[in-house]
């Protein structure tokens, strides 16, 4: 699925994830998105708006002591295209 999102936290060199707010979200929630590429090298910066091609990955954690299960859903971005930036008008494609 493709969604527009604004980067809400500084993108770090050593991490493969970004924190975004999806455009149009009335609750203005922040989500961590894992990237299959280096977001810093891609040129992602705080306040830029990107169109992200996302997929879901599920993870099940089983508590060894109780056998109880916890389910986690991760957002993973495989492609990104810069939509807009308050700092420049250059378009980046991956």
PDB file of N, CA and C in Angstrom:
ATOM      1  N   UNK A   1       0.836  -1.163   0.000  1.00  0.00           N
ATOM      2  CA  UNK A   1       0.000   0.000   0.000  1.00  0.00           C
ATOM      3  C   UNK A   1       0.888   1.236   0.000  1.00  0.00           C
ATOM      4  N   UNK A   2       0.421   2.303  -0.626  1.00  0.00           N
ATOM      5  CA  UNK A   2       1.172   3.555  -0.667  1.00  0.00           C
ATOM      6  C   UNK A   2       0.457   4.595   0.197  1.00  0.00           C
ATOM      7  N   UNK A   3       1.229   5.237   1.073  1.00  0.00           N
ATOM      8  CA  UNK A   3       0.699   6.276   1.952  1.00  0.00           C
ATOM      9  C   UNK A   3       1.679   7.436   2.024  1.00  0.00           C
ATOM     10  N   UNK A   4       1.152   8.645   2.191  1.00  0.00           N
ATOM     11  CA  UNK A   4       1.997   9.813   2.398  1.00  0.00           C
ATOM     12  C   UNK A   4       2.231   9.987   3.890  1.00  0.00           C
ATOM     13  N   UNK A   5       3.473  10.303   4.234  1.00  0.00           N
ATOM     14  CA  UNK A   5       3.835  10.466   5.638  1.00  0.00           C
ATOM     15  C   UNK A   5       4.873  11.568   5.772  1.00  0.00           C
ATOM     16  N   UNK A   6       4.815  12.266   6.899  1.00  0.00           N
ATOM     17  CA  UNK A   6       5.792  13.302   7.215  1.00  0.00           C
ATOM     18  C   UNK A   6       6.743  12.756   8.275  1.00  0.00           C
ATOM     19  N   UNK A   7       8.039  12.894   8.041  1.00  0.00           N
ATOM     20  CA  UNK A   7       9.053  12.434   8.990  1.00  0.00           C
ATOM     21  C   UNK A   7       8.992  13.348  10.210  1.00  0.00           C
ATOM     22  N   UNK A   8       8.831  12.782  11.409  1.00  0.00           N
ATOM     23  CA  UNK A   8       8.641  13.560  12.629  1.00  0.00           C
ATOM     24  C   UNK A   8       9.822  13.565  13.581  1.00  0.00           C
ATOM     25  N   UNK A   9      10.812  12.693  13.363  1.00  0.00           N
ATOM     26  CA  UNK A   9      12.011  12.703  14.197  1.00  0.00           C
ATOM     27  C   UNK A   9      13.229  12.674  13.295  1.00  0.00           C
ATOM     28  N   UNK A  10      14.348  13.181  13.814  1.00  0.00           N
ATOM     29  CA  UNK A  10      15.592  13.187  13.044  1.00  0.00           C
ATOM     30  C   UNK A  10      15.953  11.770  12.619  1.00  0.00           C
ATOM     31  N   UNK A  11      16.390  11.625  11.383  1.00  0.00           N
ATOM     32  CA  UNK A  11      16.797  10.325  10.852  1.00  0.00           C
ATOM     33  C   UNK A  11      18.264  10.116  11.206  1.00  0.00           C
ATOM     34  N   UNK A  12      18.553   9.016  11.879  1.00  0.00           N
ATOM     35  CA  UNK A  12      19.911   8.721  12.332  1.00  0.00           C
ATOM     36  C   UNK A  12      20.648   7.870  11.305  1.00  0.00           C
ATOM     37  N   UNK A  13      21.953   8.060  11.221  1.00  0.00           N
ATOM     38  CA  UNK A  13      22.784   7.306  10.267  1.00  0.00           C
ATOM     39  C   UNK A  13      22.760   5.812  10.524  1.00  0.00           C
ATOM     40  N   UNK A  14      22.815   5.414  11.778  1.00  0.00           N
ATOM     41  CA  UNK A  14      23.019   4.004  12.109  1.00  0.00           C
ATOM     42  C   UNK A  14      21.732   3.201  12.262  1.00  0.00           C
ATOM     43  N   UNK A  15      20.586   3.785  11.970  1.00  0.00           N
ATOM     44  CA  UNK A  15      19.325   3.063  12.133  1.00  0.00           C
ATOM     45  C   UNK A  15      18.648   2.815  10.786  1.00  0.00           C
ATOM     46  N   UNK A  16      17.866   1.787  10.705  1.00  0.00           N
ATOM     47  CA  UNK A  16      17.156   1.440   9.476  1.00  0.00           C
ATOM     48  C   UNK A  16      15.667   1.727   9.617  1.00  0.00           C
ATOM     49  N   UNK A  17      15.312   2.723  10.429  1.00  0.00           N
ATOM     50  CA  UNK A  17      13.904   3.043  10.603  1.00  0.00           C
ATOM     51  C   UNK A  17      13.708   4.554  10.689  1.00  0.00           C
ATOM     52  N   UNK A  18      12.446   4.962  10.489  1.00  0.00           N
ATOM     53  CA  UNK A  18      12.065   6.363  10.589  1.00  0.00           C
ATOM     54  C   UNK A  18      10.787   6.451  11.424  1.00  0.00           C
ATOM     55  N   UNK A  19      10.550   7.611  12.012  1.00  0.00           N
ATOM     56  CA  UNK A  19       9.320   7.863  12.755  1.00  0.00           C
ATOM     57  C   UNK A  19       8.515   8.867  11.942  1.00  0.00           C
ATOM     58  N   UNK A  20       7.286   8.483  11.613  1.00  0.00           N
ATOM     59  CA  UNK A  20       6.463   9.299  10.731  1.00  0.00           C
ATOM     60  C   UNK A  20       5.077   9.536  11.309  1.00  0.00           C
ATOM     61  N   UNK A  21       4.406  10.551  10.734  1.00  0.00           N
ATOM     62  CA  UNK A  21       2.990  10.812  10.973  1.00  0.00           C
ATOM     63  C   UNK A  21       2.328  10.746   9.609  1.00  0.00           C
ATOM     64  N   UNK A  22       1.303   9.915   9.471  1.00  0.00           N
ATOM     65  CA  UNK A  22       0.645   9.769   8.181  1.00  0.00           C
ATOM     66  C   UNK A  22      -0.233  10.976   7.895  1.00  0.00           C
ATOM     67  N   UNK A  23      -0.156  11.479   6.669  1.00  0.00           N
ATOM     68  CA  UNK A  23      -0.920  12.647   6.247  1.00  0.00           C
ATOM     69  C   UNK A  23      -2.407  12.325   6.356  1.00  0.00           C
ATOM     70  N   UNK A  24      -3.151  13.216   6.995  1.00  0.00           N
ATOM     71  CA  UNK A  24      -4.588  13.042   7.136  1.00  0.00           C
ATOM     72  C   UNK A  24      -5.018  12.322   8.397  1.00  0.00           C
ATOM     73  N   UNK A  25      -4.071  11.867   9.221  1.00  0.00           N
ATOM     74  CA  UNK A  25      -4.429  11.168  10.455  1.00  0.00           C
ATOM     75  C   UNK A  25      -4.972  12.183  11.457  1.00  0.00           C
ATOM     76  N   UNK A  26      -6.253  12.104  11.807  1.00  0.00           N
ATOM     77  CA  UNK A  26      -6.827  13.090  12.728  1.00  0.00           C
ATOM     78  C   UNK A  26      -6.237  13.003  14.137  1.00  0.00           C
ATOM     79  N   UNK A  27      -5.678  11.853  14.510  1.00  0.00           N
ATOM     80  CA  UNK A  27      -5.086  11.680  15.843  1.00  0.00           C
ATOM     81  C   UNK A  27      -3.619  12.074  15.899  1.00  0.00           C
ATOM     82  N   UNK A  28      -3.032  12.341  14.743  1.00  0.00           N
ATOM     83  CA  UNK A  28      -1.636  12.782  14.637  1.00  0.00           C
ATOM     84  C   UNK A  28      -0.672  11.836  15.369  1.00  0.00           C
ATOM     85  N   UNK A  29      -0.899  10.533  15.185  1.00  0.00           N
ATOM     86  CA  UNK A  29      -0.067   9.517  15.820  1.00  0.00           C
ATOM     87  C   UNK A  29       1.277   9.388  15.112  1.00  0.00           C
ATOM     88  N   UNK A  30       2.280   8.990  15.856  1.00  0.00           N
ATOM     89  CA  UNK A  30       3.602   8.736  15.299  1.00  0.00           C
ATOM     90  C   UNK A  30       3.818   7.234  15.241  1.00  0.00           C
ATOM     91  N   UNK A  31       4.387   6.768  14.113  1.00  0.00           N
ATOM     92  CA  UNK A  31       4.645   5.353  13.895  1.00  0.00           C
ATOM     93  C   UNK A  31       6.091   5.154  13.503  1.00  0.00           C
ATOM     94  N   UNK A  32       6.680   4.058  13.983  1.00  0.00           N
ATOM     95  CA  UNK A  32       8.019   3.682  13.528  1.00  0.00           C
ATOM     96  C   UNK A  32       7.850   2.810  12.290  1.00  0.00           C
ATOM     97  N   UNK A  33       8.598   3.131  11.246  1.00  0.00           N
ATOM     98  CA  UNK A  33       8.570   2.375  10.005  1.00  0.00           C
ATOM     99  C   UNK A  33       9.981   1.838   9.754  1.00  0.00           C
ATOM    100  N   UNK A  34      10.100   0.519   9.644  1.00  0.00           N
ATOM    101  CA  UNK A  34      11.387  -0.087   9.293  1.00  0.00           C
ATOM    102  C   UNK A  34      11.594   0.092   7.799  1.00  0.00           C
ATOM    103  N   UNK A  35      12.842   0.303   7.385  1.00  0.00           N
ATOM    104  CA  UNK A  35      13.157   0.497   5.964  1.00  0.00           C
ATOM    105  C   UNK A  35      14.064  -0.624   5.474  1.00  0.00           C
ATOM    106  N   UNK A  36      13.817  -1.094   4.249  1.00  0.00           N
ATOM    107  CA  UNK A  36      14.684  -2.109   3.652  1.00  0.00           C
ATOM    108  C   UNK A  36      15.875  -1.446   2.965  1.00  0.00           C
ATOM    109  N   UNK A  37      15.994  -0.131   3.099  1.00  0.00           N
ATOM    110  CA  UNK A  37      17.098   0.661   2.551  1.00  0.00           C
ATOM    111  C   UNK A  37      17.565   1.606   3.645  1.00  0.00           C
ATOM    112  N   UNK A  38      18.650   2.333   3.413  1.00  0.00           N
ATOM    113  CA  UNK A  38      19.177   3.277   4.395  1.00  0.00           C
ATOM    114  C   UNK A  38      18.446   4.611   4.244  1.00  0.00           C
ATOM    115  N   UNK A  39      17.551   4.970   5.167  1.00  0.00           N
ATOM    116  CA  UNK A  39      16.778   6.199   5.022  1.00  0.00           C
ATOM    117  C   UNK A  39      17.644   7.466   5.076  1.00  0.00           C
ATOM    118  N   UNK A  40      18.741   7.422   5.819  1.00  0.00           N
ATOM    119  CA  UNK A  40      19.622   8.589   5.890  1.00  0.00           C
ATOM    120  C   UNK A  40      20.296   8.822   4.542  1.00  0.00           C
ATOM    121  N   UNK A  41      20.795   7.740   3.948  1.00  0.00           N
ATOM    122  CA  UNK A  41      21.448   7.843   2.641  1.00  0.00           C
ATOM    123  C   UNK A  41      20.441   8.218   1.552  1.00  0.00           C
ATOM    124  N   UNK A  42      19.200   7.806   1.711  1.00  0.00           N
ATOM    125  CA  UNK A  42      18.133   8.132   0.763  1.00  0.00           C
ATOM    126  C   UNK A  42      17.807   9.631   0.792  1.00  0.00           C
ATOM    127  N   UNK A  43      18.202  10.296   1.866  1.00  0.00           N
ATOM    128  CA  UNK A  43      17.964  11.729   1.973  1.00  0.00           C
ATOM    129  C   UNK A  43      16.737  12.100   2.785  1.00  0.00           C
ATOM    130  N   UNK A  44      16.231  11.166   3.574  1.00  0.00           N
ATOM    131  CA  UNK A  44      15.059  11.460   4.407  1.00  0.00           C
ATOM    132  C   UNK A  44      15.474  12.351   5.568  1.00  0.00           C
ATOM    133  N   UNK A  45      14.737  13.431   5.742  1.00  0.00           N
ATOM    134  CA  UNK A  45      15.025  14.398   6.797  1.00  0.00           C
ATOM    135  C   UNK A  45      13.737  14.760   7.524  1.00  0.00           C
ATOM    136  N   UNK A  46      13.895  15.196   8.767  1.00  0.00           N
ATOM    137  CA  UNK A  46      12.756  15.629   9.567  1.00  0.00           C
ATOM    138  C   UNK A  46      12.000  16.721   8.821  1.00  0.00           C
ATOM    139  N   UNK A  47      10.677  16.651   8.830  1.00  0.00           N
ATOM    140  CA  UNK A  47       9.717  17.571   8.227  1.00  0.00           C
ATOM    141  C   UNK A  47       9.455  17.303   6.749  1.00  0.00           C
ATOM    142  N   UNK A  48      10.243  16.447   6.091  1.00  0.00           N
ATOM    143  CA  UNK A  48       9.964  16.094   4.697  1.00  0.00           C
ATOM    144  C   UNK A  48       8.731  15.190   4.636  1.00  0.00           C
ATOM    145  N   UNK A  49       7.972  15.305   3.552  1.00  0.00           N
ATOM    146  CA  UNK A  49       6.833  14.423   3.315  1.00  0.00           C
ATOM    147  C   UNK A  49       7.194  13.478   2.182  1.00  0.00           C
ATOM    148  N   UNK A  50       6.966  12.190   2.418  1.00  0.00           N
ATOM    149  CA  UNK A  50       7.326  11.146   1.469  1.00  0.00           C
ATOM    150  C   UNK A  50       6.118  10.271   1.173  1.00  0.00           C
ATOM    151  N   UNK A  51       6.087   9.718  -0.037  1.00  0.00           N
ATOM    152  CA  UNK A  51       5.127   8.680  -0.366  1.00  0.00           C
ATOM    153  C   UNK A  51       5.843   7.359  -0.120  1.00  0.00           C
ATOM    154  N   UNK A  52       5.320   6.558   0.797  1.00  0.00           N
ATOM    155  CA  UNK A  52       5.957   5.315   1.199  1.00  0.00           C
ATOM    156  C   UNK A  52       5.170   4.117   0.683  1.00  0.00           C
ATOM    157  N   UNK A  53       5.877   3.147   0.130  1.00  0.00           N
ATOM    158  CA  UNK A  53       5.260   1.882  -0.249  1.00  0.00           C
ATOM    159  C   UNK A  53       5.489   0.935   0.919  1.00  0.00           C
ATOM    160  N   UNK A  54       4.405   0.600   1.628  1.00  0.00           N
ATOM    161  CA  UNK A  54       4.497  -0.149   2.875  1.00  0.00           C
ATOM    162  C   UNK A  54       3.947  -1.565   2.743  1.00  0.00           C
ATOM    163  N   UNK A  55       4.482  -2.430   3.595  1.00  0.00           N
ATOM    164  CA  UNK A  55       3.942  -3.773   3.766  1.00  0.00           C
ATOM    165  C   UNK A  55       3.989  -4.079   5.254  1.00  0.00           C
ATOM    166  N   UNK A  56       3.216  -5.076   5.668  1.00  0.00           N
ATOM    167  CA  UNK A  56       3.173  -5.482   7.068  1.00  0.00           C
ATOM    168  C   UNK A  56       4.022  -6.722   7.284  1.00  0.00           C
ATOM    169  N   UNK A  57       4.674  -6.790   8.449  1.00  0.00           N
ATOM    170  CA  UNK A  57       5.372  -7.998   8.894  1.00  0.00           C
ATOM    171  C   UNK A  57       4.895  -8.300  10.300  1.00  0.00           C
ATOM    172  N   UNK A  58       4.566  -9.547  10.545  1.00  0.00           N
ATOM    173  CA  UNK A  58       4.061  -9.948  11.842  1.00  0.00           C
ATOM    174  C   UNK A  58       5.120 -10.722  12.606  1.00  0.00           C
ATOM    175  N   UNK A  59       5.113 -10.549  13.923  1.00  0.00           N
ATOM    176  CA  UNK A  59       6.047 -11.254  14.793  1.00  0.00           C
ATOM    177  C   UNK A  59       5.258 -11.754  16.007  1.00  0.00           C
ATOM    178  N   UNK A  60       5.472 -12.998  16.370  1.00  0.00           N
ATOM    179  CA  UNK A  60       4.805 -13.574  17.531  1.00  0.00           C
ATOM    180  C   UNK A  60       5.862 -13.864  18.588  1.00  0.00           C
ATOM    181  N   UNK A  61       5.629 -13.337  19.783  1.00  0.00           N
ATOM    182  CA  UNK A  61       6.544 -13.567  20.896  1.00  0.00           C
ATOM    183  C   UNK A  61       5.821 -14.441  21.907  1.00  0.00           C
ATOM    184  N   UNK A  62       6.432 -15.575  22.282  1.00  0.00           N
ATOM    185  CA  UNK A  62       5.845 -16.479  23.267  1.00  0.00           C
ATOM    186  C   UNK A  62       6.620 -16.371  24.566  1.00  0.00           C
ATOM    187  N   UNK A  63       5.922 -16.025  25.629  1.00  0.00           N
ATOM    188  CA  UNK A  63       6.526 -15.928  26.960  1.00  0.00           C
ATOM    189  C   UNK A  63       6.878 -17.341  27.422  1.00  0.00           C
ATOM    190  N   UNK A  64       8.150 -17.584  27.684  1.00  0.00           N
ATOM    191  CA  UNK A  64       8.633 -18.924  28.036  1.00  0.00           C
ATOM    192  C   UNK A  64       8.005 -19.434  29.335  1.00  0.00           C
ATOM    193  N   UNK A  65       7.831 -18.572  30.296  1.00  0.00           N
ATOM    194  CA  UNK A  65       7.342 -18.991  31.606  1.00  0.00           C
ATOM    195  C   UNK A  65       5.849 -19.314  31.593  1.00  0.00           C
ATOM    196  N   UNK A  66       5.050 -18.490  30.927  1.00  0.00           N
ATOM    197  CA  UNK A  66       3.594 -18.663  30.966  1.00  0.00           C
ATOM    198  C   UNK A  66       3.022 -19.267  29.694  1.00  0.00           C
ATOM    199  N   UNK A  67       3.753 -19.197  28.603  1.00  0.00           N
ATOM    200  CA  UNK A  67       3.247 -19.690  27.328  1.00  0.00           C
ATOM    201  C   UNK A  67       2.324 -18.703  26.639  1.00  0.00           C
ATOM    202  N   UNK A  68       2.123 -17.544  27.259  1.00  0.00           N
ATOM    203  CA  UNK A  68       1.274 -16.503  26.661  1.00  0.00           C
ATOM    204  C   UNK A  68       1.932 -15.916  25.430  1.00  0.00           C
ATOM    205  N   UNK A  69       1.088 -15.518  24.473  1.00  0.00           N
ATOM    206  CA  UNK A  69       1.610 -14.976  23.223  1.00  0.00           C
ATOM    207  C   UNK A  69       1.310 -13.488  23.106  1.00  0.00           C
ATOM    208  N   UNK A  70       2.260 -12.774  22.519  1.00  0.00           N
ATOM    209  CA  UNK A  70       2.083 -11.362  22.172  1.00  0.00           C
ATOM    210  C   UNK A  70       2.320 -11.238  20.680  1.00  0.00           C
ATOM    211  N   UNK A  71       1.489 -10.447  20.018  1.00  0.00           N
ATOM    212  CA  UNK A  71       1.579 -10.280  18.573  1.00  0.00           C
ATOM    213  C   UNK A  71       2.011  -8.856  18.255  1.00  0.00           C
ATOM    214  N   UNK A  72       2.976  -8.729  17.373  1.00  0.00           N
ATOM    215  CA  UNK A  72       3.489  -7.433  16.970  1.00  0.00           C
ATOM    216  C   UNK A  72       3.364  -7.305  15.454  1.00  0.00           C
ATOM    217  N   UNK A  73       2.948  -6.149  14.996  1.00  0.00           N
ATOM    218  CA  UNK A  73       2.875  -5.872  13.566  1.00  0.00           C
ATOM    219  C   UNK A  73       3.839  -4.738  13.262  1.00  0.00           C
ATOM    220  N   UNK A  74       4.737  -4.969  12.316  1.00  0.00           N
ATOM    221  CA  UNK A  74       5.718  -3.970  11.927  1.00  0.00           C
ATOM    222  C   UNK A  74       5.353  -3.409  10.559  1.00  0.00           C
ATOM    223  N   UNK A  75       5.534  -2.105  10.388  1.00  0.00           N
ATOM    224  CA  UNK A  75       5.394  -1.470   9.079  1.00  0.00           C
ATOM    225  C   UNK A  75       6.773  -1.456   8.439  1.00  0.00           C
ATOM    226  N   UNK A  76       6.866  -1.948   7.204  1.00  0.00           N
ATOM    227  CA  UNK A  76       8.143  -2.001   6.505  1.00  0.00           C
ATOM    228  C   UNK A  76       8.011  -1.244   5.194  1.00  0.00           C
ATOM    229  N   UNK A  77       8.950  -0.343   4.935  1.00  0.00           N
ATOM    230  CA  UNK A  77       8.955   0.441   3.704  1.00  0.00           C
ATOM    231  C   UNK A  77      10.022  -0.116   2.766  1.00  0.00           C
ATOM    232  N   UNK A  78       9.586  -0.458   1.540  1.00  0.00           N
ATOM    233  CA  UNK A  78      10.528  -0.964   0.543  1.00  0.00           C
ATOM    234  C   UNK A  78      10.895   0.098  -0.485  1.00  0.00           C
ATOM    235  N   UNK A  79      10.039   1.083  -0.683  1.00  0.00           N
ATOM    236  CA  UNK A  79      10.293   2.170  -1.626  1.00  0.00           C
ATOM    237  C   UNK A  79       9.767   3.471  -1.053  1.00  0.00           C
ATOM    238  N   UNK A  80      10.439   4.554  -1.432  1.00  0.00           N
ATOM    239  CA  UNK A  80      10.005   5.873  -0.981  1.00  0.00           C
ATOM    240  C   UNK A  80      10.278   6.898  -2.076  1.00  0.00           C
ATOM    241  N   UNK A  81       9.341   7.848  -2.185  1.00  0.00           N
ATOM    242  CA  UNK A  81       9.500   8.946  -3.146  1.00  0.00           C
ATOM    243  C   UNK A  81       9.189  10.237  -2.418  1.00  0.00           C
ATOM    244  N   UNK A  82      10.123  11.181  -2.500  1.00  0.00           N
ATOM    245  CA  UNK A  82       9.913  12.450  -1.811  1.00  0.00           C
ATOM    246  C   UNK A  82       8.723  13.166  -2.439  1.00  0.00           C
ATOM    247  N   UNK A  83       7.809  13.587  -1.601  1.00  0.00           N
ATOM    248  CA  UNK A  83       6.629  14.315  -2.059  1.00  0.00           C
ATOM    249  C   UNK A  83       6.868  15.814  -1.927  1.00  0.00           C
ATOM    250  N   UNK A  84       7.331  16.251  -0.758  1.00  0.00           N
ATOM    251  CA  UNK A  84       7.621  17.672  -0.566  1.00  0.00           C
ATOM    252  C   UNK A  84       8.569  17.854   0.610  1.00  0.00           C
ATOM    253  N   UNK A  85       9.202  19.016   0.628  1.00  0.00           N
ATOM    254  CA  UNK A  85      10.123  19.355   1.698  1.00  0.00           C
ATOM    255  C   UNK A  85      10.057  20.860   1.936  1.00  0.00           C
ATOM    256  N   UNK A  86      10.095  21.277   3.185  1.00  0.00           N
ATOM    257  CA  UNK A  86      10.131  22.718   3.443  1.00  0.00           C
ATOM    258  C   UNK A  86      11.490  23.331   3.111  1.00  0.00           C
ATOM    259  N   UNK A  87      12.483  22.489   2.789  1.00  0.00           N
ATOM    260  CA  UNK A  87      13.839  22.966   2.564  1.00  0.00           C
ATOM    261  C   UNK A  87      14.254  23.001   1.111  1.00  0.00           C
ATOM    262  N   UNK A  88      13.615  22.188   0.234  1.00  0.00           N
ATOM    263  CA  UNK A  88      13.990  22.174  -1.177  1.00  0.00           C
ATOM    264  C   UNK A  88      12.827  21.635  -2.000  1.00  0.00           C
ATOM    265  N   UNK A  89      12.963  21.691  -3.332  1.00  0.00           N
ATOM    266  CA  UNK A  89      11.937  21.158  -4.210  1.00  0.00           C
ATOM    267  C   UNK A  89      12.438  19.954  -5.008  1.00  0.00           C
ATOM    268  N   UNK A  90      13.651  19.488  -4.694  1.00  0.00           N
ATOM    269  CA  UNK A  90      14.244  18.358  -5.398  1.00  0.00           C
ATOM    270  C   UNK A  90      13.476  17.069  -5.098  1.00  0.00           C
ATOM    271  N   UNK A  91      13.173  16.279  -6.127  1.00  0.00           N
ATOM    272  CA  UNK A  91      12.472  15.008  -5.994  1.00  0.00           C
ATOM    273  C   UNK A  91      13.479  13.868  -5.982  1.00  0.00           C
ATOM    274  N   UNK A  92      13.373  12.979  -5.004  1.00  0.00           N
ATOM    275  CA  UNK A  92      14.246  11.801  -4.911  1.00  0.00           C
ATOM    276  C   UNK A  92      13.428  10.558  -5.184  1.00  0.00           C
ATOM    277  N   UNK A  93      13.946   9.689  -6.021  1.00  0.00           N
ATOM    278  CA  UNK A  93      13.298   8.421  -6.305  1.00  0.00           C
ATOM    279  C   UNK A  93      14.217   7.286  -5.910  1.00  0.00           C
ATOM    280  N   UNK A  94      13.644   6.220  -5.430  1.00  0.00           N
ATOM    281  CA  UNK A  94      14.419   5.021  -5.116  1.00  0.00           C
ATOM    282  C   UNK A  94      13.927   3.933  -6.019  1.00  0.00           C
TER     283      UNK A  94
END
